[in-house]
XYZ file of C-alpha atoms in Angstrom:
595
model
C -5.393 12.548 5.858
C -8.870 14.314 7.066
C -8.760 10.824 9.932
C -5.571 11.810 10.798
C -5.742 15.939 11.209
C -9.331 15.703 12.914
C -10.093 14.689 17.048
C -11.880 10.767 16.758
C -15.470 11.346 14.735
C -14.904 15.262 13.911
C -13.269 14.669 10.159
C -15.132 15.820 7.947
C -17.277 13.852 5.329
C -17.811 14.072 1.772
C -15.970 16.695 -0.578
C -13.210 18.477 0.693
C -12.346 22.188 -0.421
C -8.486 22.725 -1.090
C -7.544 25.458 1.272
C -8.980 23.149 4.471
C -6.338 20.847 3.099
C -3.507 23.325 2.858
C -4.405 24.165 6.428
C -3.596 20.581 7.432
C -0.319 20.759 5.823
C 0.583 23.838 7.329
C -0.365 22.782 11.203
C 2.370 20.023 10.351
C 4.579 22.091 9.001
C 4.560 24.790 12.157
C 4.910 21.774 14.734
C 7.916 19.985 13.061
C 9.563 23.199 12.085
C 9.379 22.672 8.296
C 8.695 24.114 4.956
C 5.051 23.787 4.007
C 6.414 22.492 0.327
C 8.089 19.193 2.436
C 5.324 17.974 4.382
C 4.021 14.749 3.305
C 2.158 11.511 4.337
C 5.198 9.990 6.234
C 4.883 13.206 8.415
C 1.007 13.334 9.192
C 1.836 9.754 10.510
C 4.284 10.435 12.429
C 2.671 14.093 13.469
C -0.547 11.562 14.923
C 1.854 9.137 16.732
C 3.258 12.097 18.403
C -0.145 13.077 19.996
C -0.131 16.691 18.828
C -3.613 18.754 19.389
C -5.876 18.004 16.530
C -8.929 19.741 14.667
C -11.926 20.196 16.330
C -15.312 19.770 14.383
C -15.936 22.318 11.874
C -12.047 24.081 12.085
C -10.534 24.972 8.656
C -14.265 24.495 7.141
C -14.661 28.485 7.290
C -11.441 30.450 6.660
C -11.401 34.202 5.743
C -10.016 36.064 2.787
C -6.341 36.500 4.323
C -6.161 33.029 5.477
C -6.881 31.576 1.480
C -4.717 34.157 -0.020
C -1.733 33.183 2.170
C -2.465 28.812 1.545
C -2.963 29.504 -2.388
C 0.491 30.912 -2.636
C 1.833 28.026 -0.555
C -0.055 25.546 -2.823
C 1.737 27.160 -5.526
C 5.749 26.983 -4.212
C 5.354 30.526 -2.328
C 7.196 29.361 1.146
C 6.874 32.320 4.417
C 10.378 33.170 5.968
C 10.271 35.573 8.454
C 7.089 37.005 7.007
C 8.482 37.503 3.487
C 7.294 35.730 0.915
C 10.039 33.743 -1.562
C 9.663 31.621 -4.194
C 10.592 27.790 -2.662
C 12.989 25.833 -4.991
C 10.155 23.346 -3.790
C 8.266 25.314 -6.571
C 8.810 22.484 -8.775
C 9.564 19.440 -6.884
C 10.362 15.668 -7.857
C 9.004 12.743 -6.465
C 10.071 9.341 -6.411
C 7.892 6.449 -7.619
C 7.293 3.000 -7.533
C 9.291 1.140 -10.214
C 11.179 -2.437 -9.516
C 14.722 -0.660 -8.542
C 17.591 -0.660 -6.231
C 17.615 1.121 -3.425
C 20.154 1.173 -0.306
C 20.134 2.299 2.886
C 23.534 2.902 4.863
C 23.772 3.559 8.135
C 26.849 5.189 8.417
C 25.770 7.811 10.446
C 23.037 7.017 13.496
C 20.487 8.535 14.202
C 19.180 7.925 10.518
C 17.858 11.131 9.319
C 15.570 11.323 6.346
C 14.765 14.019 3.987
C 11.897 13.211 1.946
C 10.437 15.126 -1.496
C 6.481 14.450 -0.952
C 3.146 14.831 -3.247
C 1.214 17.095 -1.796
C -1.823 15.083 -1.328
C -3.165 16.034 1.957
C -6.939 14.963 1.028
C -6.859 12.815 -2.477
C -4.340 10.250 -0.291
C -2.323 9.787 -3.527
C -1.050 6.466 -3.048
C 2.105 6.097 -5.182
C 4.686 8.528 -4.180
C 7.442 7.129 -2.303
C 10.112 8.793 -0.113
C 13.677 8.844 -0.478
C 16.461 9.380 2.090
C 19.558 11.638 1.537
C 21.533 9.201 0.129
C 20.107 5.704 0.544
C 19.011 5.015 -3.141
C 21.435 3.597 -5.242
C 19.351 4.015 -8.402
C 16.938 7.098 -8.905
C 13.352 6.290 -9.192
C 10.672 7.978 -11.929
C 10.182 11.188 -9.938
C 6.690 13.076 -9.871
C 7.013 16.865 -11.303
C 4.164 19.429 -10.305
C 3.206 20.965 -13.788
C 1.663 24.141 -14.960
C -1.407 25.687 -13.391
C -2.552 25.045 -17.149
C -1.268 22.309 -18.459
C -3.071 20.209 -21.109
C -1.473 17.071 -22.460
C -0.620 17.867 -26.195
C -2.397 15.939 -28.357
C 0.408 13.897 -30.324
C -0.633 10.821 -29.920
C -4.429 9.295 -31.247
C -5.719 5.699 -29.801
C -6.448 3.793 -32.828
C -8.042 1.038 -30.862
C -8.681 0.654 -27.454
C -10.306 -2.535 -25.100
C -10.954 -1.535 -21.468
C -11.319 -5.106 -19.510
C -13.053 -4.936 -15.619
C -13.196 -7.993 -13.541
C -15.674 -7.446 -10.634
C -14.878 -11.175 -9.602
C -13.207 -9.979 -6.352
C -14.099 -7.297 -3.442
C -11.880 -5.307 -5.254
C -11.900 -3.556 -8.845
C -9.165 -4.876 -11.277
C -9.014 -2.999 -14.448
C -6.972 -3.665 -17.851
C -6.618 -1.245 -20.645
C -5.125 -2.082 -23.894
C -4.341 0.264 -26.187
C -3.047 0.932 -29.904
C -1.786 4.097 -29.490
C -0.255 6.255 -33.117
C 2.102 8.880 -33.214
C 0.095 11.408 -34.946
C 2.885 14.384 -34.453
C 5.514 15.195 -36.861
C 8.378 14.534 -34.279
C 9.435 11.522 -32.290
C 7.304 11.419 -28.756
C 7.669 9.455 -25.890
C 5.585 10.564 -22.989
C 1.779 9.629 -23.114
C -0.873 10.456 -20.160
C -3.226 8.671 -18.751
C -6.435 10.685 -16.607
C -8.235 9.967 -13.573
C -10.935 11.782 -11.641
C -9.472 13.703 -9.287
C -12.082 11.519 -6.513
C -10.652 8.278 -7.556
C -7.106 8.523 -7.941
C -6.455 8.105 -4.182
C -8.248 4.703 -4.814
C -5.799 3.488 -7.714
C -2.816 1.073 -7.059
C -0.281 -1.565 -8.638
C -0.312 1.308 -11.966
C 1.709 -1.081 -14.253
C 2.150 -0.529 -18.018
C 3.970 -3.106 -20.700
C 4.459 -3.894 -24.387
C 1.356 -5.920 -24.914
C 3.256 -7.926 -27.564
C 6.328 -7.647 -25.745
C 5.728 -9.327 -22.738
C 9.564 -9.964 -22.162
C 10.501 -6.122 -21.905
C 10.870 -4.576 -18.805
C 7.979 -2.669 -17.172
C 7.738 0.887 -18.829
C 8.320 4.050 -16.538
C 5.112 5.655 -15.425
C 5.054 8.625 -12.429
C 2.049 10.712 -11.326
C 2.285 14.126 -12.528
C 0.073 16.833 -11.299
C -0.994 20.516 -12.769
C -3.354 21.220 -9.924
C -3.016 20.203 -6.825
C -7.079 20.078 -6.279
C -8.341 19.731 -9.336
C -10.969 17.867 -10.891
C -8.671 15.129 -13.339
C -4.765 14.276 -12.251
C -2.560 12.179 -14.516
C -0.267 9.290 -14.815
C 2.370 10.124 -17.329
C 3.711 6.684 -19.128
C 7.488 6.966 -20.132
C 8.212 4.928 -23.426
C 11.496 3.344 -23.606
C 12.476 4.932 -26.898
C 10.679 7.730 -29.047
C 7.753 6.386 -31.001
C 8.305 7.171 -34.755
C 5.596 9.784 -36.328
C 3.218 7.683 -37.888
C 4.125 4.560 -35.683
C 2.003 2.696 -33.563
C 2.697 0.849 -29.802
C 0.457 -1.547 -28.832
C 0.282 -0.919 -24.639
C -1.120 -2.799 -21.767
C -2.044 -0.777 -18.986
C -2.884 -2.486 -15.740
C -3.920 -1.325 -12.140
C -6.626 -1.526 -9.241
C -9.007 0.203 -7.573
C -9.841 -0.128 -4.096
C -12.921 0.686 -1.898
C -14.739 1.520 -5.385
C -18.065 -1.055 -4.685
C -20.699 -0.157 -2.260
C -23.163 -2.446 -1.381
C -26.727 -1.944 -2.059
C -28.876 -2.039 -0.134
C -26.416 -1.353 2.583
C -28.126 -3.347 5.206
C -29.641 -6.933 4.941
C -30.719 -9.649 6.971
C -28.133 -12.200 7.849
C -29.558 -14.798 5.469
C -30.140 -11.934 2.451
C -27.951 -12.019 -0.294
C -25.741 -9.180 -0.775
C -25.448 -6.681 -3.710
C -22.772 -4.850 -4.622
C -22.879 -1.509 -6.865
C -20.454 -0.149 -9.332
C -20.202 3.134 -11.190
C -17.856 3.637 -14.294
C -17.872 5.351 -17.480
C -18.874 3.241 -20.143
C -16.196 5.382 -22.050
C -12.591 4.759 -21.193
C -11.273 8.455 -20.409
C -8.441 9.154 -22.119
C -6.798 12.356 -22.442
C -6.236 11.509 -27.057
C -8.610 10.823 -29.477
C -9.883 7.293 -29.443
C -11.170 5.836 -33.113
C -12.803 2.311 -31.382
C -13.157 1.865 -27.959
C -15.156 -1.244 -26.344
C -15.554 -1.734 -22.235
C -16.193 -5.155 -20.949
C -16.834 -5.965 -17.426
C -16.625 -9.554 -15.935
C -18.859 -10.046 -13.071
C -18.740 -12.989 -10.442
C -22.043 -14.451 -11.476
C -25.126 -14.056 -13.809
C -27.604 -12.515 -11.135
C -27.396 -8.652 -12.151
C -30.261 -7.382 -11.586
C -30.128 -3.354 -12.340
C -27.891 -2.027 -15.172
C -27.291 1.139 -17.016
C -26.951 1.792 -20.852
C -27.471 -0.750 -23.504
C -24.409 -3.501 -23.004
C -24.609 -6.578 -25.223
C -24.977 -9.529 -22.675
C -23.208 -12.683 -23.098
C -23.501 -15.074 -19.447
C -21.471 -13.021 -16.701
C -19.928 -10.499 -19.167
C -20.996 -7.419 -20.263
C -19.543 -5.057 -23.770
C -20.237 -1.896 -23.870
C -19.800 -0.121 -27.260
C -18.218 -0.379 -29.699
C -18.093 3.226 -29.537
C -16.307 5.232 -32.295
C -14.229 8.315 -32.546
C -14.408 9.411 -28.447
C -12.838 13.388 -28.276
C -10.375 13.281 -25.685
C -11.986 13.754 -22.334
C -15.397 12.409 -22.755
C -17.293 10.037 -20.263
C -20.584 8.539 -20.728
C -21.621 7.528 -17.055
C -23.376 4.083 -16.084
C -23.760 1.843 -12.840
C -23.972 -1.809 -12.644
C -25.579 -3.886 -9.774
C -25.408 -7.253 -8.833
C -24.653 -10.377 -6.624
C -22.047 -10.350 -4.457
C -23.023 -13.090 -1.301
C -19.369 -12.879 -0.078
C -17.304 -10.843 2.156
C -15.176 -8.305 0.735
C -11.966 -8.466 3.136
C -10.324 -4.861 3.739
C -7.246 -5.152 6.281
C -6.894 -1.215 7.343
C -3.364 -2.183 8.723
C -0.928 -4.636 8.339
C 2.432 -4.546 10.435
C 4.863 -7.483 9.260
C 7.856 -8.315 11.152
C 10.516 -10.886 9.509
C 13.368 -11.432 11.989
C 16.734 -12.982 10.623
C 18.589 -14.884 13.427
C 22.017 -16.380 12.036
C 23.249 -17.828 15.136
C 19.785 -19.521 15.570
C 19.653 -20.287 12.273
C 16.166 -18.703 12.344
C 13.442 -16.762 10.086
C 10.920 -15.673 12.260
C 7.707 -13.899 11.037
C 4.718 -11.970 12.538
C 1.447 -10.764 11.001
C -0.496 -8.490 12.938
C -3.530 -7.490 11.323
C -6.678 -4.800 11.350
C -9.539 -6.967 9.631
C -12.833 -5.483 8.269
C -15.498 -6.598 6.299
C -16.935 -3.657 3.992
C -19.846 -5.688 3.190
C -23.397 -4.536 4.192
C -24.618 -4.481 7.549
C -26.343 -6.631 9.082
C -30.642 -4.857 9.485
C -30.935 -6.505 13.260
C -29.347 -8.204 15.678
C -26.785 -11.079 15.200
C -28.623 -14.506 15.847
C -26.227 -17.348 16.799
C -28.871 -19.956 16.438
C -29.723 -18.647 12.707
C -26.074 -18.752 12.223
C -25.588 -22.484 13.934
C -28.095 -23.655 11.402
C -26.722 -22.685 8.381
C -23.672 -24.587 9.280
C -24.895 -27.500 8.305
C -25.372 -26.999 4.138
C -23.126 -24.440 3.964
C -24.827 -21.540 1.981
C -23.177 -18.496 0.452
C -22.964 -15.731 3.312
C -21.261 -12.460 3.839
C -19.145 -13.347 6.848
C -15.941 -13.873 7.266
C -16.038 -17.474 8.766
C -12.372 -18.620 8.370
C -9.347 -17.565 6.796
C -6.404 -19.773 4.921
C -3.006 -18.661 5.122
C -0.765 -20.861 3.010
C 3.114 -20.604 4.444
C 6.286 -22.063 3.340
C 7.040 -26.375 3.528
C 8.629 -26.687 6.089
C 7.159 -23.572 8.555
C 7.176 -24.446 12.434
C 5.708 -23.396 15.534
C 2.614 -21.545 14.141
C 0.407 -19.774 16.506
C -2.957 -17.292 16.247
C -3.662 -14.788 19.050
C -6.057 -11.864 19.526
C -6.672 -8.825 21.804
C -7.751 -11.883 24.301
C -5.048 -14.058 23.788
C -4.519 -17.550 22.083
C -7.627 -18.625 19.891
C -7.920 -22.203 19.833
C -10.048 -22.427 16.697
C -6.936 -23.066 14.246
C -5.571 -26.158 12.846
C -1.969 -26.528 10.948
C -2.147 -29.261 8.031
C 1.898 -29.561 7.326
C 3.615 -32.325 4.886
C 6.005 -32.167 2.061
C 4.089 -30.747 -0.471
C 2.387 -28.364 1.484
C 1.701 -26.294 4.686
C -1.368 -24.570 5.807
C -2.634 -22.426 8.843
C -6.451 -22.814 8.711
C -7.481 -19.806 10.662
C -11.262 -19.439 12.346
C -11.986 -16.012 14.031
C -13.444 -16.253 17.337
C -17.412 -15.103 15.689
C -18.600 -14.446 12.183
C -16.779 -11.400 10.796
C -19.811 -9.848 8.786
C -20.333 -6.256 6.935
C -19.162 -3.281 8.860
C -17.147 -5.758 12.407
C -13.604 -5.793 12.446
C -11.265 -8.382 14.153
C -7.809 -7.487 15.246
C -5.832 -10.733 15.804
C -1.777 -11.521 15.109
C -0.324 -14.742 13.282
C 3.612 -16.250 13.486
C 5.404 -18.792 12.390
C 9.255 -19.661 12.118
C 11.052 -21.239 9.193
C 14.724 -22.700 8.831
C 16.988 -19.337 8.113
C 18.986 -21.557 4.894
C 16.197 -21.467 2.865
C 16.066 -17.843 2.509
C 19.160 -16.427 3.051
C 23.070 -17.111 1.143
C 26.164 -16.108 1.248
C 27.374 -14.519 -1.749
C 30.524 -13.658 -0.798
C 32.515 -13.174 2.412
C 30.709 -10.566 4.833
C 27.699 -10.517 2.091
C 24.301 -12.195 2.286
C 20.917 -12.006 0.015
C 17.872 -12.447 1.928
C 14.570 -13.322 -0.234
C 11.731 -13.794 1.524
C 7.482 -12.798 0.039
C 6.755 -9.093 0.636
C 3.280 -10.342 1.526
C 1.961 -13.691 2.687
C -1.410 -13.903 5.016
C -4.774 -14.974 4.265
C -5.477 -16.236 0.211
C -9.086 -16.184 -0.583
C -11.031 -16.789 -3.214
C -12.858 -13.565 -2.914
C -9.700 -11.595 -2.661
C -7.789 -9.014 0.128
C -7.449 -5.403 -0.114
C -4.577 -3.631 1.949
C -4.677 0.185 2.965
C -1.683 -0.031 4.536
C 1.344 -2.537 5.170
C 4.297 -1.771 6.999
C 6.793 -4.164 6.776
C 9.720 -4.541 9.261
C 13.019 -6.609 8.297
C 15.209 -7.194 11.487
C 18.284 -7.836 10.770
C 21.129 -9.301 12.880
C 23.160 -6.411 15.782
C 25.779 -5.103 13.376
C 24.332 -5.320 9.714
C 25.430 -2.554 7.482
C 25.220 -1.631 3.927
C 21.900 -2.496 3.529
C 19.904 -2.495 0.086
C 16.615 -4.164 -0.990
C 14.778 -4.426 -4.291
C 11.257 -5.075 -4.956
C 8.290 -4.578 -7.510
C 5.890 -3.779 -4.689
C 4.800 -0.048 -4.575
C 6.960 1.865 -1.555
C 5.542 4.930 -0.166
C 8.103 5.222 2.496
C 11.595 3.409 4.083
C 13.416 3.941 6.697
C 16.263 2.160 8.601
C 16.424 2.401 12.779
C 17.678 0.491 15.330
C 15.599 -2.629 17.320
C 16.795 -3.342 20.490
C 16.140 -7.113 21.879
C 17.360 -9.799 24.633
C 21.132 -8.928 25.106
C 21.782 -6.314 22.066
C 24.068 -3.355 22.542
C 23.047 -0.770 19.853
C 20.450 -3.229 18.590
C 19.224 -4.509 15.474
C 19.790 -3.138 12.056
C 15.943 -2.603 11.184
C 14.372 -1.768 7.257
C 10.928 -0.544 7.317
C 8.802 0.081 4.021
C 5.793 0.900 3.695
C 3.141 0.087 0.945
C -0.615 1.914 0.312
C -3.239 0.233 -1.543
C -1.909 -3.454 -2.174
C -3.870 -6.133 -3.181
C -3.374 -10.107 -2.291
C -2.060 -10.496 -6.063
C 1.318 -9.227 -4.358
C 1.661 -12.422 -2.248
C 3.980 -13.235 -5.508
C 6.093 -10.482 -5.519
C 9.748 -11.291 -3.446
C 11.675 -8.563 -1.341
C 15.704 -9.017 -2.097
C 17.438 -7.591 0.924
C 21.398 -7.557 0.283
C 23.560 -6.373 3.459
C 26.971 -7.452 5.151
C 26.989 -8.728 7.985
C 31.070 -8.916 9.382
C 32.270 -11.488 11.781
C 33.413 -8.897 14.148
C 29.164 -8.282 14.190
C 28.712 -11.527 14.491
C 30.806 -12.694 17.850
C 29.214 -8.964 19.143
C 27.013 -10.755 21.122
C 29.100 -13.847 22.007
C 31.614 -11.508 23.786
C 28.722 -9.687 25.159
C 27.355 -12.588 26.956
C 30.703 -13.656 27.878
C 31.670 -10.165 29.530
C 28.327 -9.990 31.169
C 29.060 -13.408 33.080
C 32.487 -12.626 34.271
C 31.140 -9.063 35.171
C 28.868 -11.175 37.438
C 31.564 -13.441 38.420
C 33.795 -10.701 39.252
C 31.255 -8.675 41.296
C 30.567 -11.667 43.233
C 33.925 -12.537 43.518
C 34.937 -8.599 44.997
C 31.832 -8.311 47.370
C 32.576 -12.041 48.924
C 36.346 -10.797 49.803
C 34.313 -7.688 51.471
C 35.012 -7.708 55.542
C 31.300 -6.639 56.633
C 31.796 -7.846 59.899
C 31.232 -5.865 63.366
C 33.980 -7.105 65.600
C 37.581 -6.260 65.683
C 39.764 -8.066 63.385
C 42.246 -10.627 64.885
């Protein structure tokens, strides 16, 4: 948010206080027109692409007394109205999360107006919420409820044993945490909590909890609830799907990822050096119960680890910290690992995705266009191309990016790679029946710290995506995310994914298991459209490349009225020609008198 309110290289760094980010929120609010209370990330985005006057360096850093008193009460519900102060229904608002439902999207009514219920996340960059239209969801999602200034989570529930599992194998952190959890209350309860520091829950994503001996059951219903806006520890509350019994245990698996969570140390090297990558935890898995036994073990990529904290029993690339026993609800126990990481760790700050359904083509066209970075270290000095040239030869680990895979659909045509420049040569297409590749090398090494902005397509035959299911109907399942699948892993800040449906598509729903923070249906114009293309936009935060397996179901109906829309249009538009050229050659524009 801080990138988005500031003027280019005045944000702010480090730790930022609560009424600065009130003071964001309310700029937004006083240029749209709205109530502080409904201002959320889809509207700084949209606030920046409208090129309203930003912060300067150092505004909002030093507000007076006034100034705080008036953005605490609007951080608590209080909403100004004609300079009397009323408590907002927004008081208590309810936010819609990320669980595998249906939503639609009608478009009755153009232009599409949304109303959305938003966390109010200014500077944490919560990453879950997800908007909701007036009435395009079909199926309410878990909703996010602001709690009590003092809320505590009662202590029903105890962990009776608990294994925290971190894989460091990746650029990216993946963490698992299963837990026997026991109904130590004298009623039936069903909601249990799950902490996070208040600095790294903008970082978490994919939040996914199961029956860990149940794999068959349905993911359980989890939202992010909140008691203070800016405080130090925020929660996920887990929803179980029936009241554990007093005395009855539930064995849970709680999954999720955090990104941009490893620094490398030192942060600059020498282009040969090998790269090392640091990671601070708590050796204690925070939990907001009583845990009996706890044990934390963290899988790293290789053996060289050079600098640890604590006492961890050691066994090859795995460490085990604890067992620890009898952990008060709360606790940490700090520690920091280091070790080898000699490989790029790919970050892709954007990601716009365009899939393009042609049915009188018969057509599935798709385009990629990406913001690549490497958040490795930097390099100490100068790029050498000769050092680089040499190394080509045996092929030793490095930090660079040197080439990218993208594996696409059998059957995938007319690939092509571009940049800011224009076509880059340096890609090769390796196509047969069991298989189809784009082989993708950037135009120079990608290493820690350089970026590359390029743009991928491909087409694919429309009939193995898309069916009729009855009459006007059609189901449309295509990957939310393909790209680039490397061994090291890809992190995503931020995809935006664009389905284009044919002129004249209505009633449109989709359903997937990918986190949506926002949707939103417009209109696309192209070659020859009237009121142009039925278009569904989502948007995702914090995705990973393990969510190149998750599918996007869009359902809409598509009438055949629609579909001869252009036909007729291309027919009228020639005999509009015709005609015109027809009336002016029966024009008289001659001079002299008629005979």
């Amino acid at each position: 948010m801080r990138t988005l309110s500031y003027e280019d290289g005045a944000a702010p760094e480090g730790n930022i206080n609560s009424y600065a980010c009130n003071a964001w929120k309310g700029k937004v609010a006083k240029d749209f027109g709205l109530e502080w209370h409904l201002v959320g990330l889809k509207h700084f985005i949209e606030w920046d692409e409208k090129g309203f006057k930003k912060a300067k360096k150092g505004e909002y850093q030093n507000l007076d007394q006034a100034e705080r008193k008036k953005l605490m009460g609007l951080s608590r519900g209080l909403v100004l109205r004609k300079g009397k102060a009323t408590l907002s229904s927004g008081a208590v608002m309810r936010y819609q999360f990320y669980l595998p439902v249906e939503h639609s999207a009608p478009i009755a009514r153009l232009p599409f107006s949304m109303r959305i219920f938003t966390f109010s996340l200014a500077c944490l960059t919560i990453l879950q919420p997800a908007f909701t239209t007036e009435s395009n969801l079909t199926t309410p999602l878990s909703s996010h409820l602001i709690l009590p200034i003092n809320f505590k989570p009662p202590q029903v529930f105890k962990n009776a044993n608990l294994v925290r599992s971190v894989n460091l194998e990746k650029g990216y952190v993946k963490e698992t945490v299963n837990v026997v959890i026991e109904n130590i209350d004298t009623n039936p309860q069903d909601e249990y909590y799950v902490p996070f520091d208040g600095s790294v829950i903008g970082k978490v994503g994919g939040f996914e909890v199961r029956d860990k001996k149940d794999t068959t059951r349905p993911v359980f219903r989890s939202e992010l609830v909140e008691y203070d806006t800016y405080g130090p520890t925020q929660f996920y509350r887990i929803t179980l799907p029936e009241p554990l019994s007093p005395a009855a245990q539930l064995t849970l698996s709680i999954t999720y990822h955090l990104l941009s969570s490893l620094s490398p140390l030192p942060s600059t090297i020498q282009q040969q050096d090998k790269q090392y990558l640091r990671f601070t935890f708590s050796s204690y898995t925070t939990s907001a119960y009583l845990t009996q036994k706890q044990k934390t073990k963290i899988k790293f990529p290789g053996v060289d680890i050079p600098e640890y904290t604590g006492e961890p029993e050691r066994q090859g690339s795995t460490f085990t910290y604890g067992p620890y026993d009898n952990i008060p609800a709360g606790s940490e126990s700090l520690a920091s690992v280091r070790y080898e990481f000699t490989k790029p760790i790919i970050h892709a700050t954007s990601l716009e995705r365009d899939i393009e359904i042609s049915h009188w083509g018969g057509n599935l066209a798709t385009e990629e266009r990406y913001q690549l970075t490497n958040k490795g270290a930097s390099l100490s000095n100068h790029f050498s191309r000769v050092t680089w040239q040499s190394t080509q030869y045996y092929n030793p680990p490095v930090t660079a990016i040197k080439a990218l895979n993208v594996p696409l659909k059998i059957g995938s045509l007319n690939p092509y790679f571009t940049d800011d420049i224009g076509n880059v040569s340096t890609s090769r297409y390796r196509s047969n029946l069991r298989e189809a590749n784009l082989e993708l090398k950037p135009r120079y090494p990608i290493f820690g710290g350089w970026s590359f902005p390029f743009r991928i397509g491909w087409d694919a035959d429309l009939k193995n995506s898309l069916r009729n299911v009855k009459g006007d109907q059609y189901v449309l399942k295509v990957p939310f995310l393909e790209g680039p699948k490397m061994g090291e892993g890809i992190s995503y800040e931020k995809i935006t994914l664009r389905v284009i449906l044919p002129e004249g598509a209505i009633n449109v729903k989709y359903q997937t298991s990918v986190p949506i923070v926002a949707e939103s249906i417009s209109q696309h114009k192209t070659f020859m459209d009237t009121l142009g293309r039925t278009t569904l936009t989502l948007t995702a935060m914090n995705v990973i490349d393990e969510s190149r397996d998750a599918d996007l179901l869009v359902t809409y109906e598509y009438p055949l009225t629609a579909g001869l829309r252009k036909p007729i249009t291309i027919f009228l538009g020639v005999m509009a020609v015709f005609t015109t050229a027809w009336i002016v050659g029966q024009l008289d524009t001659s001079i002299g008198k008629k005979s």
